[in-house]
Short mmCIF file of C-alpha atoms in Angstrom, two decimals:
data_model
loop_
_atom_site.label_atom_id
_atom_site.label_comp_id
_atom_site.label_asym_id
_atom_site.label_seq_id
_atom_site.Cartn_x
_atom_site.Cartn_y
_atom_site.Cartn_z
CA UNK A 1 -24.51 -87.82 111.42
CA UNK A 2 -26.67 -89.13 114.18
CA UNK A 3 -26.04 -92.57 115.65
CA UNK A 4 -28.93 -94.72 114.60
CA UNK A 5 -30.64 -97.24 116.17
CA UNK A 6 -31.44 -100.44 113.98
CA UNK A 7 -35.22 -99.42 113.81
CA UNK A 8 -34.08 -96.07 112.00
CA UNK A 9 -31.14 -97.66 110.05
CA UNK A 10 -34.46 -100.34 108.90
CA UNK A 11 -36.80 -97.02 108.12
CA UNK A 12 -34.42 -95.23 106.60
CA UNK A 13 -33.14 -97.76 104.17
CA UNK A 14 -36.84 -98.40 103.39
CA UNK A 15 -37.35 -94.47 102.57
CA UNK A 16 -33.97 -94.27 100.77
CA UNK A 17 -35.21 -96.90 98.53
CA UNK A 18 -38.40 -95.28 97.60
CA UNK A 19 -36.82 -92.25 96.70
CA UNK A 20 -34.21 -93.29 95.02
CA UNK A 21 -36.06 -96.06 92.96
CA UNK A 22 -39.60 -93.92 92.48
CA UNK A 23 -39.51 -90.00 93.32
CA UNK A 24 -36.14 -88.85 91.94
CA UNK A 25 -36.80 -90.08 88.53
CA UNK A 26 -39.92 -88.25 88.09
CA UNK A 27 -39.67 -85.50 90.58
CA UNK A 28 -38.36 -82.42 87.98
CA UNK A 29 -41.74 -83.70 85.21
CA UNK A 30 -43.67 -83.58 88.59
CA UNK A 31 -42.53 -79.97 89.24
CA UNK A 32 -42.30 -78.61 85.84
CA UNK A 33 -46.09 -79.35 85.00
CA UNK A 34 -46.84 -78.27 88.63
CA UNK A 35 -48.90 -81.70 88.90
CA UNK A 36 -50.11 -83.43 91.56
CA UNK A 37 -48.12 -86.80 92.08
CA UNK A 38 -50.87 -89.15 92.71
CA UNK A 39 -49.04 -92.20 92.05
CA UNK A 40 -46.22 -90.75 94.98
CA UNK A 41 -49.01 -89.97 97.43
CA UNK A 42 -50.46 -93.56 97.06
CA UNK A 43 -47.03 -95.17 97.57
CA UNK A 44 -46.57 -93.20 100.74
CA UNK A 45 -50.11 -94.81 101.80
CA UNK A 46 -48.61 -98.28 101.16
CA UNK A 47 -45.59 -97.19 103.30
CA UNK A 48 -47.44 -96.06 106.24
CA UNK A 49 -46.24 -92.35 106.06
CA UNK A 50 -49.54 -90.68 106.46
CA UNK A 51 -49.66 -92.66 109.97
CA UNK A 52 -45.95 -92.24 110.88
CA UNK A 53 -46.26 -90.82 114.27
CA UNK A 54 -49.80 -91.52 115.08
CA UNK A 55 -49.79 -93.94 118.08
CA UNK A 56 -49.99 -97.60 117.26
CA UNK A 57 -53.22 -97.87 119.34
CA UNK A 58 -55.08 -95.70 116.17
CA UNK A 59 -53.10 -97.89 113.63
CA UNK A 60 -50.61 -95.53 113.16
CA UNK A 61 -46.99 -95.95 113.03
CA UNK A 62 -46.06 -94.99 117.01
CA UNK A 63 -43.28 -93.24 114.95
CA UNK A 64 -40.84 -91.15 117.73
CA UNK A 65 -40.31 -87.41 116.34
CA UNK A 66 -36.06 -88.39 115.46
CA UNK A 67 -37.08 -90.87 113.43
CA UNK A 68 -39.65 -88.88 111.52
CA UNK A 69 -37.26 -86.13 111.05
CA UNK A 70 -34.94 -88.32 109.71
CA UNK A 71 -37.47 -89.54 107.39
CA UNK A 72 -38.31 -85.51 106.37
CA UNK A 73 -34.66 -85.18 105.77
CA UNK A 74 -35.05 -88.22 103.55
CA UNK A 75 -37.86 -87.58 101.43
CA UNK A 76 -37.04 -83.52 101.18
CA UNK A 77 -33.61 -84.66 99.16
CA UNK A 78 -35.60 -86.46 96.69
CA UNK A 79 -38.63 -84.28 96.45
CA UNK A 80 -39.06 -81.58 98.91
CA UNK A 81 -42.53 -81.40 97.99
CA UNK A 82 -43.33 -84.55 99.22
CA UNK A 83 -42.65 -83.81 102.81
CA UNK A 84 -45.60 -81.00 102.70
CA UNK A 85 -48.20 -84.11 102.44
CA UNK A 86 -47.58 -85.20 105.72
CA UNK A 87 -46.56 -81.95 107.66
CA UNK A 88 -50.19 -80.58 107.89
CA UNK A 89 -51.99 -84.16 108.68
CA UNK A 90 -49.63 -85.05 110.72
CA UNK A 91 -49.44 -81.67 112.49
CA UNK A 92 -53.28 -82.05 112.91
CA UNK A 93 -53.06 -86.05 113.81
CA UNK A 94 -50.72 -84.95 116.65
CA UNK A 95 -52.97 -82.06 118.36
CA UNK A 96 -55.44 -84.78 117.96
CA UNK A 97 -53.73 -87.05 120.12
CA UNK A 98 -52.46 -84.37 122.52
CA UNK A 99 -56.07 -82.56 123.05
CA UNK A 100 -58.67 -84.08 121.11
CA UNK A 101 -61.78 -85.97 122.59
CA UNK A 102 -61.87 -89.48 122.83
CA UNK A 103 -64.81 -89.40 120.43
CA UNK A 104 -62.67 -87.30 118.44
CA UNK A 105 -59.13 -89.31 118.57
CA UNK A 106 -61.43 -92.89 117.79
CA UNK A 107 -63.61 -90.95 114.88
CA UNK A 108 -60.11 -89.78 113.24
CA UNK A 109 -56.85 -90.65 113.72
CA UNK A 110 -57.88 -94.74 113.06
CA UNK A 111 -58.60 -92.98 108.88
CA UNK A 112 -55.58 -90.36 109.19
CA UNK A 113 -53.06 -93.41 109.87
CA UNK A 114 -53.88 -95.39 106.89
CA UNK A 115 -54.23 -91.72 104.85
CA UNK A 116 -57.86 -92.35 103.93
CA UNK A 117 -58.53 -89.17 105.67
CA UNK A 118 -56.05 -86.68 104.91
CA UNK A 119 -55.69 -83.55 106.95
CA UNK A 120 -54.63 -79.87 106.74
CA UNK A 121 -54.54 -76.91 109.24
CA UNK A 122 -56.34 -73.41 108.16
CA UNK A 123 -54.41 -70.81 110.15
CA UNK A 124 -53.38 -68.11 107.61
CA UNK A 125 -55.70 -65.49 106.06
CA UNK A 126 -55.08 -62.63 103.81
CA UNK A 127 -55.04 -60.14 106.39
CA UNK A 128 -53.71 -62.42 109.10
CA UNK A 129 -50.43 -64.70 109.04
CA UNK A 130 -47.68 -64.49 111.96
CA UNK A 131 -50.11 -62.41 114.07
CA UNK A 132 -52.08 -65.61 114.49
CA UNK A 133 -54.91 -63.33 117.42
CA UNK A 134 -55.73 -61.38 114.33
CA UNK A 135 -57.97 -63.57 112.36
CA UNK A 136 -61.53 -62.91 111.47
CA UNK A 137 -62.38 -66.36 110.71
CA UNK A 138 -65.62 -66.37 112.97
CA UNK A 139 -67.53 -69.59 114.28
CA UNK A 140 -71.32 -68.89 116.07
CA UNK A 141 -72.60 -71.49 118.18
CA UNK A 142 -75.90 -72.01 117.17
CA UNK A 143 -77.50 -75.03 118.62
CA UNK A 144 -75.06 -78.23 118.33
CA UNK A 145 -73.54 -76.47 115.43
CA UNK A 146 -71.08 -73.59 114.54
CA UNK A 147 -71.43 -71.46 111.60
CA UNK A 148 -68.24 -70.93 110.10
CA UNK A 149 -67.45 -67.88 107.90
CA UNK A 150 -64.11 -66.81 106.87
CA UNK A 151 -61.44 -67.02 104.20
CA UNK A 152 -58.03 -69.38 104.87
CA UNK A 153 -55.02 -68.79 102.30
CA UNK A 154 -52.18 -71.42 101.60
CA UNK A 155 -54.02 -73.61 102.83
CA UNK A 156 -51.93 -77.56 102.21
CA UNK A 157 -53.85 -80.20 101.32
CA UNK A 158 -56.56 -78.09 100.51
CA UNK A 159 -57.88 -79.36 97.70
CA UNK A 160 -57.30 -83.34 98.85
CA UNK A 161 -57.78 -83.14 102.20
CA UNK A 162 -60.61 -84.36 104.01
CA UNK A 163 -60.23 -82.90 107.62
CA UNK A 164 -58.93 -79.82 108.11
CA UNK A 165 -58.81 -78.09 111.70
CA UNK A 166 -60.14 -74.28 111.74
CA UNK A 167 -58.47 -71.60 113.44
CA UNK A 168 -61.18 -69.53 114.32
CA UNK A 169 -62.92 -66.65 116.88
CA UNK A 170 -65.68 -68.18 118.94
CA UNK A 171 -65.53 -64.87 121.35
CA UNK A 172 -64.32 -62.18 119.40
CA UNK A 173 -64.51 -60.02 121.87
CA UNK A 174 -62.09 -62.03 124.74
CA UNK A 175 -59.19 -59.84 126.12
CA UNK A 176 -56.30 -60.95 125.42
CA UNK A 177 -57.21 -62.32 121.93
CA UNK A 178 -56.02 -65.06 121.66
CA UNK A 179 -58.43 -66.52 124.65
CA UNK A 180 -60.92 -66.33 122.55
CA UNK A 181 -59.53 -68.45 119.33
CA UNK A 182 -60.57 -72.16 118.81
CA UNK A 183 -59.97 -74.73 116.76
CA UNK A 184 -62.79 -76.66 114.88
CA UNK A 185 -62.49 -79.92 112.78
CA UNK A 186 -64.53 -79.34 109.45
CA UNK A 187 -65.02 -81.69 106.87
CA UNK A 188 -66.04 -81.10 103.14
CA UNK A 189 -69.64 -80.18 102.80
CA UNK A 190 -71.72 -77.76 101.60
CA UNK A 191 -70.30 -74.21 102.50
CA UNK A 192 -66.84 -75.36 102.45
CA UNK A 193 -65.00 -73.90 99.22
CA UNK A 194 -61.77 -74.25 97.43
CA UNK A 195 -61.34 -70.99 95.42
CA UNK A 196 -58.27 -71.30 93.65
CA UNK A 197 -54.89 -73.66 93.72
CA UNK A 198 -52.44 -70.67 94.27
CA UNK A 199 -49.35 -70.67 91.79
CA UNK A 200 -45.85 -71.07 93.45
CA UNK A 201 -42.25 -70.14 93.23
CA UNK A 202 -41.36 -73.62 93.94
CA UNK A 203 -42.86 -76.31 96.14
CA UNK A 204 -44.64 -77.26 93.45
CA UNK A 205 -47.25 -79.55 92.55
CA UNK A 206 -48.69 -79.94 95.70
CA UNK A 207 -52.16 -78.52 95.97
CA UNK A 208 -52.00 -74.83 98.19
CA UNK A 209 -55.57 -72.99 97.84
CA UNK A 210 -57.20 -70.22 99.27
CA UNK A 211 -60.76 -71.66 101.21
CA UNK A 212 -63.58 -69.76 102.23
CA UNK A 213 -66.65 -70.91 104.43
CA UNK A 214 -69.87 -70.18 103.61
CA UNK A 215 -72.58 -70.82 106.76
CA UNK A 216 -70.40 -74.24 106.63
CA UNK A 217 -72.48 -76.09 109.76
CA UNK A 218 -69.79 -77.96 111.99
CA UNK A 219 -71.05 -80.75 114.85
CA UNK A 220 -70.54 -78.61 118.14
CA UNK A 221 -68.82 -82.31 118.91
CA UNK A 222 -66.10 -81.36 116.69
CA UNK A 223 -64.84 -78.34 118.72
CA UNK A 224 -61.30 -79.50 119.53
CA UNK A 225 -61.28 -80.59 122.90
CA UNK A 226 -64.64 -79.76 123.59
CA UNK A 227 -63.83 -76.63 125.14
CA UNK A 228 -63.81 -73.12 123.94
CA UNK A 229 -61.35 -70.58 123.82
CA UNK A 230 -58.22 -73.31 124.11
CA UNK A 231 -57.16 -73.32 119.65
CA UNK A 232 -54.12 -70.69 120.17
CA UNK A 233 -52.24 -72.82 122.75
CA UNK A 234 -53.11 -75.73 120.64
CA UNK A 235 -51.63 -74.16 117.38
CA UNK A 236 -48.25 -73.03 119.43
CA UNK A 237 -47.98 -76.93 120.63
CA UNK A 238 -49.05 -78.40 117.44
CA UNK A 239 -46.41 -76.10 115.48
CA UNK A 240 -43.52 -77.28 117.31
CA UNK A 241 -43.60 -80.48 115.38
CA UNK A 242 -44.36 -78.31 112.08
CA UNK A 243 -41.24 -76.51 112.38
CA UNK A 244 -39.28 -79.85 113.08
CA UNK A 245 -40.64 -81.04 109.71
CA UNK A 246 -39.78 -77.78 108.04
CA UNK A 247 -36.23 -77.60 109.68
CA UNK A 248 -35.51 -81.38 108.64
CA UNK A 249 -36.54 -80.29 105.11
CA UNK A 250 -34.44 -77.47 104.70
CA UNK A 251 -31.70 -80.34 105.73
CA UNK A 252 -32.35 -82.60 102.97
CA UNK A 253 -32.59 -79.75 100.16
CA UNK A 254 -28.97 -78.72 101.75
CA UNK A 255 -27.99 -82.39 101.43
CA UNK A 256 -28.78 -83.07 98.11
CA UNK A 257 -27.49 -79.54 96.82
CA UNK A 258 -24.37 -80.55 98.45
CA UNK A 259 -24.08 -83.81 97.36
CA UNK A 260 -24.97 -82.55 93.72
CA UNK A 261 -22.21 -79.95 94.48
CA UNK A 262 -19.08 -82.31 95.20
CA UNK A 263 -20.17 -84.74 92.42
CA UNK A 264 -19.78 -81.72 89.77
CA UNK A 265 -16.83 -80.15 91.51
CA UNK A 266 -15.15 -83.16 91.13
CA UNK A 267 -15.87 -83.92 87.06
CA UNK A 268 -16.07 -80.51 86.23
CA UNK A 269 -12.67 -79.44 85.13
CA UNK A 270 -11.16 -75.90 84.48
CA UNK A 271 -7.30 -74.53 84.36
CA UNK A 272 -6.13 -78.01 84.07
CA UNK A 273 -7.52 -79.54 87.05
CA UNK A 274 -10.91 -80.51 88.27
CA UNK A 275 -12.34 -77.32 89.88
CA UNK A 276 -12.80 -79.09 93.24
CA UNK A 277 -8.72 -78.47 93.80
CA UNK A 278 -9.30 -75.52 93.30
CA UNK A 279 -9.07 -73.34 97.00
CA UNK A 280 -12.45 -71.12 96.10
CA UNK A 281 -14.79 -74.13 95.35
CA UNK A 282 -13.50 -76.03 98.56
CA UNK A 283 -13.73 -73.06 100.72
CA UNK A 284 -17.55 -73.03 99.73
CA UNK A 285 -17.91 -76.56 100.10
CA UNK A 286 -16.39 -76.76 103.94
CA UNK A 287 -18.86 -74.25 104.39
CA UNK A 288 -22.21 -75.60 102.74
CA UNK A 289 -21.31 -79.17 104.93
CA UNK A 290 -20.43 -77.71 108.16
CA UNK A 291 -23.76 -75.73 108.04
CA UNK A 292 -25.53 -78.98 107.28
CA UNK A 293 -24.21 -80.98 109.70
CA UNK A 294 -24.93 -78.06 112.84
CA UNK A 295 -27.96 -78.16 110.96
CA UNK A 296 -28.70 -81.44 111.11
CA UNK A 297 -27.94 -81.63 115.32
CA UNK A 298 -30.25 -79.36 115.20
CA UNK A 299 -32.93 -80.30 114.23
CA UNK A 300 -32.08 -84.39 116.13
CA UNK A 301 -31.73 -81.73 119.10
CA UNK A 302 -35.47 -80.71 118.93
CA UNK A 303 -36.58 -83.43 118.08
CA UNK A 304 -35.02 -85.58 120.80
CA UNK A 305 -36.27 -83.23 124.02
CA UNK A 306 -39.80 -83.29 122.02
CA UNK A 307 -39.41 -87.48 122.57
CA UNK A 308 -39.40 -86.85 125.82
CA UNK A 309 -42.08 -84.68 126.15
CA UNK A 310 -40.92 -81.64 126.90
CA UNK A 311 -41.77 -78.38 125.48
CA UNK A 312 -39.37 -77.00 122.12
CA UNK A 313 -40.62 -73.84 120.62
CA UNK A 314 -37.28 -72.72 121.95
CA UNK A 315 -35.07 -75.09 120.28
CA UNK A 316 -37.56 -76.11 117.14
CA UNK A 317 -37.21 -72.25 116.64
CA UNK A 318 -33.71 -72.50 116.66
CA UNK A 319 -33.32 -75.42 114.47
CA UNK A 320 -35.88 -73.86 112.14
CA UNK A 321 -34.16 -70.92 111.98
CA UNK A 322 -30.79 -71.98 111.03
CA UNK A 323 -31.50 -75.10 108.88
CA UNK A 324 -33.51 -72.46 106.49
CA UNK A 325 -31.18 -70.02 106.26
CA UNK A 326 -28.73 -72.95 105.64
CA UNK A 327 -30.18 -74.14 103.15
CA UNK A 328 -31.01 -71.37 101.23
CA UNK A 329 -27.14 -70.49 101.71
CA UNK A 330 -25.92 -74.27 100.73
CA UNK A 331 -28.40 -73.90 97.27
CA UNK A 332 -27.01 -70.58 96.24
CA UNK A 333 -23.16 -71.79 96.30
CA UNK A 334 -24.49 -75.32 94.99
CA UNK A 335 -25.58 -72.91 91.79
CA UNK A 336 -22.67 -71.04 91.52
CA UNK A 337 -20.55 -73.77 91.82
CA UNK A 338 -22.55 -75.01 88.94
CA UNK A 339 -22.14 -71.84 86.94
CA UNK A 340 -24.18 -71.59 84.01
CA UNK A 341 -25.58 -75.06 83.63
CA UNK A 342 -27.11 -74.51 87.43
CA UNK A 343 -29.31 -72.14 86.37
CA UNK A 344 -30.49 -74.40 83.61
CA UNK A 345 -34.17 -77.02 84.07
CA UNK A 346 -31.45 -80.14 82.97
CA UNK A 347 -29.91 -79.97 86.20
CA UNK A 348 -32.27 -80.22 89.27
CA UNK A 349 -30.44 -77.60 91.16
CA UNK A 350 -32.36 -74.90 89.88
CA UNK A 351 -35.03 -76.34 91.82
CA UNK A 352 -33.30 -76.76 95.21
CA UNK A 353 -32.92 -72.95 94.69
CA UNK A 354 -36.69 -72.21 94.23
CA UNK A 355 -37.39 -74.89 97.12
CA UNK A 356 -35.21 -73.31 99.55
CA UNK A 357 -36.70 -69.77 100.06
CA UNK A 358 -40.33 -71.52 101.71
CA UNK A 359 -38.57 -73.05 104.57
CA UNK A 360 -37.24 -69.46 105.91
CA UNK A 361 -41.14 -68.62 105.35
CA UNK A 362 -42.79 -71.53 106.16
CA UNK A 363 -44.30 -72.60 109.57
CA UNK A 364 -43.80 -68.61 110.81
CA UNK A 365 -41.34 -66.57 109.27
CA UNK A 366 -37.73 -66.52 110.72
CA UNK A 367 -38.30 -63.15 111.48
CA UNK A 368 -40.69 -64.53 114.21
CA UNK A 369 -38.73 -67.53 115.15
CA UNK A 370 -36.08 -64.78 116.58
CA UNK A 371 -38.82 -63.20 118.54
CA UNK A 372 -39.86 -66.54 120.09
CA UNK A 373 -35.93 -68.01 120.56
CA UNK A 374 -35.06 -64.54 122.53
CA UNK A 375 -38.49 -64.18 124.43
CA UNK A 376 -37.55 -67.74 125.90
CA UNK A 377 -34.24 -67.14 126.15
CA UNK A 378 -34.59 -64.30 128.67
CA UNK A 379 -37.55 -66.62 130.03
CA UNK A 380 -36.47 -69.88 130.43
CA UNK A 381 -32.81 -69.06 130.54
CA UNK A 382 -32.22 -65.48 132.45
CA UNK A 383 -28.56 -66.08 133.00
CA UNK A 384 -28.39 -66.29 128.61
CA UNK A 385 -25.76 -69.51 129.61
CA UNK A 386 -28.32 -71.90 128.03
CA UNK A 387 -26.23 -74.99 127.39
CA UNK A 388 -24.95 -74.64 130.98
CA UNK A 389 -28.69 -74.27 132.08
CA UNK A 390 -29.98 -76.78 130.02
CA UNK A 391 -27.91 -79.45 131.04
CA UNK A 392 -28.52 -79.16 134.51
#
């Protein structure tokens, strides 16, 4: 693990608490009915979760990026559902605070911090996901307003959110694409719709919907920034701290597979002896924790360089990358170390196994993280000695 200070040992202990005391004994009712946990969300108000890292100037938390992925990590073991609350608003809080307008940064973030306001991001369409220049989403100016028509898919948070930021054309016909792309901040009103809650695998029984926009009238004041043509360099920037979040979750699914994993291993018996002395079952197990743990580095990697305000789509990509994968590795072995009563609802590690496949999804495919870790490999790093590079 990661040497903690005494302010993350403090939060930490704080979030342990909560999810040992509160989520873990409902969290398999929550995900079998598919139902959203209000009760959960309004405890994470009280906690100050929905303003984690929003500066302490807006009332928010002033959180540093390590300590909120150790918090991710945290709340994913209990619930991994609950960490999808905060990824989106917090995602949106922090291009907020990076590019928004004052107007913009005073109007918002003050009601994101305390989770009044919750917020979500509406990047993927039906026809568009990875290939983020080929929306159709399409916002005319039209006096001080747009006029925003389009369809969003998976949208989190969208049927509780109150803020959501709109990937969308304002010049359709720039060259490149993507230079014509922008990003507006649209509240509920009339023209905004929530079509359906879309059914999932897992990640369950937080609310996912598809949205369209109907002639929905934004303020020309709520153009991100106040400047046109600027939304797909915000989206790269804002997703490096989305893929921190989804690479600490895929860490604390791992963790609590694993730690479900040795606790059986150990009770379960078979031949005489408890089946962790047995060379097969701790041949998986030195596997699923050394993953976890270069996992985990990972991810306090990323999220360390981000403190400092440098730019990670390189090494969030990387962490990304491998804590999914790990993950979905570490909950496949946690099941068959299980056997038969893994693949049963009274154990929860049925459900770290339908968890685990959204992370190597989620936040751009892994497919695409590859593209982006080599393109800035041979970028950033032409020599490919990147830890020598790096360090220097």
């Amino acid at each position: 693990m990661t040497q903690l200070t005494e302010l993350q040992r403090s939060v930490l202990a704080t979030i342990r608490d909560f999810v040992r005391r509160e989520v873990e004994p409902v969290a398999g009712s929550y995900d079998e009915a598919d139902e959203y946990p209000a009760d959960l969300v309004s405890r994470m108000r009280e906690l100050g979760l929905f303003g984690a890292t929003i500066p302490e100037e807006y009332g928010g938390g002033g959180m540093d990026v390590a300590t909120y992925a150790l918090t991710i990590e945290e709340l994913a073991k209990g619930w991994m559902s609950l960490t999808g609350f905060l990824n989106t608003h917090l995602l949106l809080a922090d291009m907020l605070v990076r590019f928004g307008t004052d107007e913009q940064k005073q109007r918002y973030l003050p009601v994101m911090a305390t989770g009044e306001l919750r917020g979500g991001l509406c990047i993927t369409e039906p026809d568009a996901g990875t290939d983020v220049q080929a929306i159709s989403t399409r916002a005319v100016r039209d006096g001080e307003e747009y006029v925003l028509n389009g369809t969003k898919t998976l949208i989190t948070n969208g049927r509780h959110g109150g803020l959501f930021g709109v990937v969308s054309k304002t010049d359709p016909g720039a060259s490149p694409a993507y230079r014509g792309i922008s990003i507006l901040l649209a509240e509920r009103s009339p023209g905004f719709n929530v079509v359906r809650d879309i059914p999932k695998l897992g990640y369950r029984g937080i609310d996912t919907c598809e949205i369209t926009f109907d002639d929905l009238r934004v303020p020309a004041a709520n153009l991100l920034g106040g400047v046109e043509g600027q939304g797909f360099g915000h989206v790269m920037a804002g997703l490096e701290l989305g893929r921190i979040n989804v690479a600490a979750r895929a860490v604390g699914v791992g963790r609590a597979a694993l730690e479900a994993a040795t606790q059986y291993a150990q009770q379960r018996h078979s031949f005489g002896k408890p089946i962790a002395e047995h060379q097969a079952i701790q041949l998986k197990l030195a596997d699923m924790a050394t993953q976890l743990q270069a996992a985990h580095l990972l991810v306090m990697h990323a999220a360390a360089l981000k403190d400092r305000g440098a730019r990670v789509d390189f090494e969030a990509g990387m962490a990304k990358l491998f804590a999914s994968e790990a993950c979905l590795t570490v909950s496949t072995d946690a099941m068959r170390i299980h056997g038969g009563y893994g693949y049963t609802k009274d154990l929860p590690i049925e459900r770290y196994f339908r968890d685990a496949p959204l992370m190597i999804i989620g936040e751009g495919t892994n497919e695409i993280q590859r593209v982006v870790i080599a393109r800035n490999l041979v970028k950033r790093f032409p020599s490919g000695d990147f830890l020598h590079e790096a360090a220097l």
